[in-house]
Short mmCIF file of C-alpha atoms in Angstrom, two decimals:
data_model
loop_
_atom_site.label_atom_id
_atom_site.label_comp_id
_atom_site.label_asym_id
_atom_site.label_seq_id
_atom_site.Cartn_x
_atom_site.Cartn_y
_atom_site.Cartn_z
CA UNK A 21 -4.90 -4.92 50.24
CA UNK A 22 -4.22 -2.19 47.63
CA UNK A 23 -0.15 -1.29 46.45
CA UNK A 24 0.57 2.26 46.05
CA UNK A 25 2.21 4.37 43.33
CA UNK A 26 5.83 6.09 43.69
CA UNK A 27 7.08 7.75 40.98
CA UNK A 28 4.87 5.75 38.25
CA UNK A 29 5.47 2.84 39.66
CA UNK A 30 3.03 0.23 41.59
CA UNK A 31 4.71 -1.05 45.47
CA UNK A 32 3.45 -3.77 47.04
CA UNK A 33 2.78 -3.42 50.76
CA UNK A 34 6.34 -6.07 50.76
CA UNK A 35 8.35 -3.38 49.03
CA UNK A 36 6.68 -0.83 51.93
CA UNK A 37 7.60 -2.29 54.33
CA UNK A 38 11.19 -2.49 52.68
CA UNK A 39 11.66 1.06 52.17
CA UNK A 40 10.46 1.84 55.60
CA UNK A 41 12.82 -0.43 56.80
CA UNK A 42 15.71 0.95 55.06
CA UNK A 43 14.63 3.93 56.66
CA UNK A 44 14.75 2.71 59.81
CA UNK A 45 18.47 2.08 59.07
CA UNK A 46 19.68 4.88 57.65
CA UNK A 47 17.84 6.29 60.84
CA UNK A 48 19.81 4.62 63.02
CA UNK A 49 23.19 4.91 61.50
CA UNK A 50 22.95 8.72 61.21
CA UNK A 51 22.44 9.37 65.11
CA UNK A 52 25.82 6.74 65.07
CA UNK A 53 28.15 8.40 63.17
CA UNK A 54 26.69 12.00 63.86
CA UNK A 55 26.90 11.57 67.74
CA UNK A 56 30.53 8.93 68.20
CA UNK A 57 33.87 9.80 67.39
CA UNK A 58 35.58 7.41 64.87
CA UNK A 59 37.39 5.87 67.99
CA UNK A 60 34.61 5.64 69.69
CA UNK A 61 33.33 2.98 67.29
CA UNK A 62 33.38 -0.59 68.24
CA UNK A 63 34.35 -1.64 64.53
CA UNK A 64 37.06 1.09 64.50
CA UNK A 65 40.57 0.04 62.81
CA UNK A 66 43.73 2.13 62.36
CA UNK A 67 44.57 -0.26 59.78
CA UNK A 68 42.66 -2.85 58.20
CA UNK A 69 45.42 -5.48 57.53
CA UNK A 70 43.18 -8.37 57.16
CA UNK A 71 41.42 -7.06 54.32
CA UNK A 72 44.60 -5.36 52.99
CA UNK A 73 46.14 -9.12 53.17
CA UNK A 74 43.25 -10.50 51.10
CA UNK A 75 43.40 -7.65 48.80
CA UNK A 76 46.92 -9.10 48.20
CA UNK A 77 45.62 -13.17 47.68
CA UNK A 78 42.95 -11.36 45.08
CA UNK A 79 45.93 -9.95 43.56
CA UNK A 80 44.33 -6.25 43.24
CA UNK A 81 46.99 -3.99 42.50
CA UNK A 82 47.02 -0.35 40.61
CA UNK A 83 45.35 -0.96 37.45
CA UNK A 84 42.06 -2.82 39.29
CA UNK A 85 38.47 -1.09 40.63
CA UNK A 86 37.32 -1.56 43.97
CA UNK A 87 34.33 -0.77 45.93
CA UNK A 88 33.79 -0.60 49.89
CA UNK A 89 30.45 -1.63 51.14
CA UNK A 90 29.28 0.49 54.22
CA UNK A 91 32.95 1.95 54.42
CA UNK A 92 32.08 5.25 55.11
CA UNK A 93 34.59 5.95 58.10
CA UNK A 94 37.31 2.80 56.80
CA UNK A 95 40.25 3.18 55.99
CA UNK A 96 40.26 0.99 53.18
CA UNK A 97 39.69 3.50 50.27
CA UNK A 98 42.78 5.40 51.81
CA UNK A 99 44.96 2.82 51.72
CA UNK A 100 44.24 1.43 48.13
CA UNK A 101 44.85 4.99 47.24
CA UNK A 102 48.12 4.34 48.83
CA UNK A 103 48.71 1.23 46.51
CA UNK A 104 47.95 3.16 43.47
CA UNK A 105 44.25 2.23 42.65
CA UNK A 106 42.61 5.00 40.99
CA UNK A 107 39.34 3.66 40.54
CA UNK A 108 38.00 3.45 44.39
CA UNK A 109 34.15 3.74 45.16
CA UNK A 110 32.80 3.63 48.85
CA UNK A 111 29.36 3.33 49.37
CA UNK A 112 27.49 3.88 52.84
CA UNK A 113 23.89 4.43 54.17
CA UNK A 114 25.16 7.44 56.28
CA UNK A 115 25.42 10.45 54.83
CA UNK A 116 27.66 11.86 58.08
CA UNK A 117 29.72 8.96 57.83
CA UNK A 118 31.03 9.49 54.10
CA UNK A 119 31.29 13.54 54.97
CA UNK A 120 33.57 12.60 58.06
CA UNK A 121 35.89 10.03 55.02
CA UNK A 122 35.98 13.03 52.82
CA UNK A 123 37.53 15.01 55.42
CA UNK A 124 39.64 12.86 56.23
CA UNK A 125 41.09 11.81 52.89
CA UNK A 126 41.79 15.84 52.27
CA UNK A 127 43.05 16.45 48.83
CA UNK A 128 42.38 12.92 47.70
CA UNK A 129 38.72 12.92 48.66
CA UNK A 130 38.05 13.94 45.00
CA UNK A 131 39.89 10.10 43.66
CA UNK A 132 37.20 8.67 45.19
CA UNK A 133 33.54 7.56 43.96
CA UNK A 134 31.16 8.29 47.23
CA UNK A 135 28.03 6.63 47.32
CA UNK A 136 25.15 7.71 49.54
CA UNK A 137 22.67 4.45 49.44
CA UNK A 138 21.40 1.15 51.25
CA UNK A 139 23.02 -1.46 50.19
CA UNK A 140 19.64 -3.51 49.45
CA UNK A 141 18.07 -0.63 47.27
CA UNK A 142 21.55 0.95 45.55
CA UNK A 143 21.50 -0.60 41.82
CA UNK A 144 24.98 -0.97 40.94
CA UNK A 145 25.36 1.00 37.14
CA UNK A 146 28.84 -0.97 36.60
CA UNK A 147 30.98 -3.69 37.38
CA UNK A 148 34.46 -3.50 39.88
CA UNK A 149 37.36 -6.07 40.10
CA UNK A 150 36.95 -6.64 43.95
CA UNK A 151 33.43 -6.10 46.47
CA UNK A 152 34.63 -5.44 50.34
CA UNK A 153 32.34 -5.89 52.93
CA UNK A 154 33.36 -5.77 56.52
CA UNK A 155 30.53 -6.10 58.30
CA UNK A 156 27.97 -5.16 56.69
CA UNK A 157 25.88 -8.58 55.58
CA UNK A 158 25.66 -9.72 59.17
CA UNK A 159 23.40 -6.87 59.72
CA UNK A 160 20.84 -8.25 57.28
CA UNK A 161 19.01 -10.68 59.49
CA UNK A 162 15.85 -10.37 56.96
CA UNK A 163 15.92 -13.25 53.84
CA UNK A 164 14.80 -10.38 51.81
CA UNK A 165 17.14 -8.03 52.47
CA UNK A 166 20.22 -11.25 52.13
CA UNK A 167 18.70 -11.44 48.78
CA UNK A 168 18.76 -8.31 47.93
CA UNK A 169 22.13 -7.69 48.87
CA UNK A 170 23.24 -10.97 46.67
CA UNK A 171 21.32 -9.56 43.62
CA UNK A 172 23.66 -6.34 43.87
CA UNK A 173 26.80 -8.65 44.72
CA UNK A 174 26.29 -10.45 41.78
CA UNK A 175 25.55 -7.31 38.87
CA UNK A 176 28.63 -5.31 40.61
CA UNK A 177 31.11 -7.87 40.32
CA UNK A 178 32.79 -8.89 36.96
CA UNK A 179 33.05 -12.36 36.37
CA UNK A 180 36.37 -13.07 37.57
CA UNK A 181 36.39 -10.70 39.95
CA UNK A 182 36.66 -11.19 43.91
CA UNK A 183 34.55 -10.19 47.24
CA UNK A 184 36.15 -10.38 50.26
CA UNK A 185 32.94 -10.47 53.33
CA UNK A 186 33.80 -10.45 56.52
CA UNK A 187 31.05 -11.11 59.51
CA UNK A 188 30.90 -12.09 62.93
CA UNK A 189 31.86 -15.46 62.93
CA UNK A 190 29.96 -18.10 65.14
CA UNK A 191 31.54 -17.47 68.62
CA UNK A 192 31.12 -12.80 67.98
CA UNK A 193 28.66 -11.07 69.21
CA UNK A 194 24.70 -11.63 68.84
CA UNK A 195 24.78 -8.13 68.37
CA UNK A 196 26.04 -4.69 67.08
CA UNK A 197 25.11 -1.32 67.92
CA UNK A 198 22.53 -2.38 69.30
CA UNK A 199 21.25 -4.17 66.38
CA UNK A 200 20.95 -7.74 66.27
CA UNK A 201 22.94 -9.37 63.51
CA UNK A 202 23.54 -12.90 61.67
CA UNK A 203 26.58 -15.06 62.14
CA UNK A 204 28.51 -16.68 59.84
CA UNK A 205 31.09 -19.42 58.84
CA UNK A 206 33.02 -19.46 56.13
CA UNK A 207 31.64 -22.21 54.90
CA UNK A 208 27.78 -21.25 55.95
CA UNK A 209 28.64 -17.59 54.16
CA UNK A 210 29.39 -19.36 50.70
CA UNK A 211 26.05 -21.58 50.69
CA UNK A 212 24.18 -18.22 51.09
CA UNK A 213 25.38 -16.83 48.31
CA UNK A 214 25.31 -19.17 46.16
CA UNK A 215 26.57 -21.24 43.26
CA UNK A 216 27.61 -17.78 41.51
CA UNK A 217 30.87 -17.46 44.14
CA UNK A 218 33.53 -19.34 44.64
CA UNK A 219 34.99 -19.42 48.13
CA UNK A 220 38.95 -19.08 47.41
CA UNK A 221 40.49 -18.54 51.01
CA UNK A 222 39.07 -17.40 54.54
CA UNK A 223 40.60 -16.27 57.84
CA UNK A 224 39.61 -15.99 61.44
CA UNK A 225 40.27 -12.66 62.81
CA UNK A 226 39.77 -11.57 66.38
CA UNK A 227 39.00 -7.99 66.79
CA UNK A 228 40.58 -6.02 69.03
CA UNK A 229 37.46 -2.80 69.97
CA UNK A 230 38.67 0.60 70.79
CA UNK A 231 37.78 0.03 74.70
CA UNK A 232 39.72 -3.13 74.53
CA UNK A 233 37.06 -6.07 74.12
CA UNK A 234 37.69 -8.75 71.84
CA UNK A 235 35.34 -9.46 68.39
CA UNK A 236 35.56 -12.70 66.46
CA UNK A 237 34.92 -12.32 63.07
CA UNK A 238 35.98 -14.06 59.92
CA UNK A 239 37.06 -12.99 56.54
CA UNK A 240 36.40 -15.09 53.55
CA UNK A 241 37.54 -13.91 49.49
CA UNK A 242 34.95 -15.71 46.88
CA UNK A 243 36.09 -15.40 43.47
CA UNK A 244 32.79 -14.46 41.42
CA UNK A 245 32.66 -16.91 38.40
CA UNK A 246 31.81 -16.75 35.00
#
């Protein structure tokens, strides 16, 4: 059972099978945001309060970084513009999604870092005061990919710094998109990743979808330690 060579280096058939799956995703997430309208998306929000109110508990104001895990069409990175954050990175698989945030954000497109990358292949080059994930983990329903995603949690995030995750909590959905996903606790979220992260707070959130069903989630803020 031979590896092959990309770009110098040797792949095990495991790492294959990774990339293929990540391009699966990517895939799948294209024909999403190239084909729905942004209301048309089940994880749609006009404003994302909750994760605007933990923001707040992390105490990220103007002179902090953040990054937005698969945030392509949130409306985060707009609204920490609002708060005066000038160091604002979002990071998505979909290409179409982040072309449809730059449009939106208009002038201000150029104040923020945009990403094009999987979350469990991306290799973060720097560190950011605050990680926010809105449902994004609860997608990875492979160990390897969980780890992955931990490995890039933990080099992105200063020491002191905070993530706020929020998944489907125990009573959401069993799937997304047509995708099947993992759910969480707050309390089962913190033992998967780890004795690095702190959990600080966490809130249960029912999401409202644009055609009017209800999503539980919750929202948890781990404080990354030194």
């Amino acid at each position: 059972m031979g590896g092959s060579t990309i770009n110098g280096l040797d792949r095990s058939e495991a790492d294959q099978d990774a990339v293929a799956m990540s391009g699966n995703r990517q895939r799948h997430w294209e024909k999403v945001y190239s084909e729905k309208a942004e209301t048309d998306l089940s994880w749609h929000q006009d404003d994302p309060a909750p994760s605007l109110a933990f923001c707040d508990l992390a105490g990220i104001g103007a002179g902090n970084s953040a990054i937005d895990i698969g945030g392509g069409r949130s409306r985060l990175a707009e609204r920490l513009l609002d708060r005066g954050l000038t160091d604002v990175t979002v990071l998505d698989l979909s290409q179409a999604a982040l072309e449809a945030a730059r449009r939106a954000l208009g002038p201000r497109r150029d104040a923020v870092t945009w990403i094009n990358a999987g979350i469990t292949e991306w290799l973060p080059q720097r560190t950011w005061d605050l990680w926010h994930d809105r449902a994004v983990f609860h997608f990875l329903t492979e160990q390897a990919d969980r780890d992955a995603y931990i490995e890039r949690l933990e080099r992105a995030v200063r020491p002191g710094g905070h993530a706020i995750i929020a998944t489907f909590a125990l009573d959401g959905p069993e799937r997304c998109s047509g995708l099947p996903v993992q759910r969480y606790s707050p309390e089962s979220l913190g033992r998967v990743l780890g004795p690095g992260f702190e959990r600080v707070a966490d809130q249960a959130h029912l999401h409202s979808t644009p055609s009017g069903r209800a999503q539980s989630f919750q929202f948890s803020l781990f404080l990354r330690k030194g």
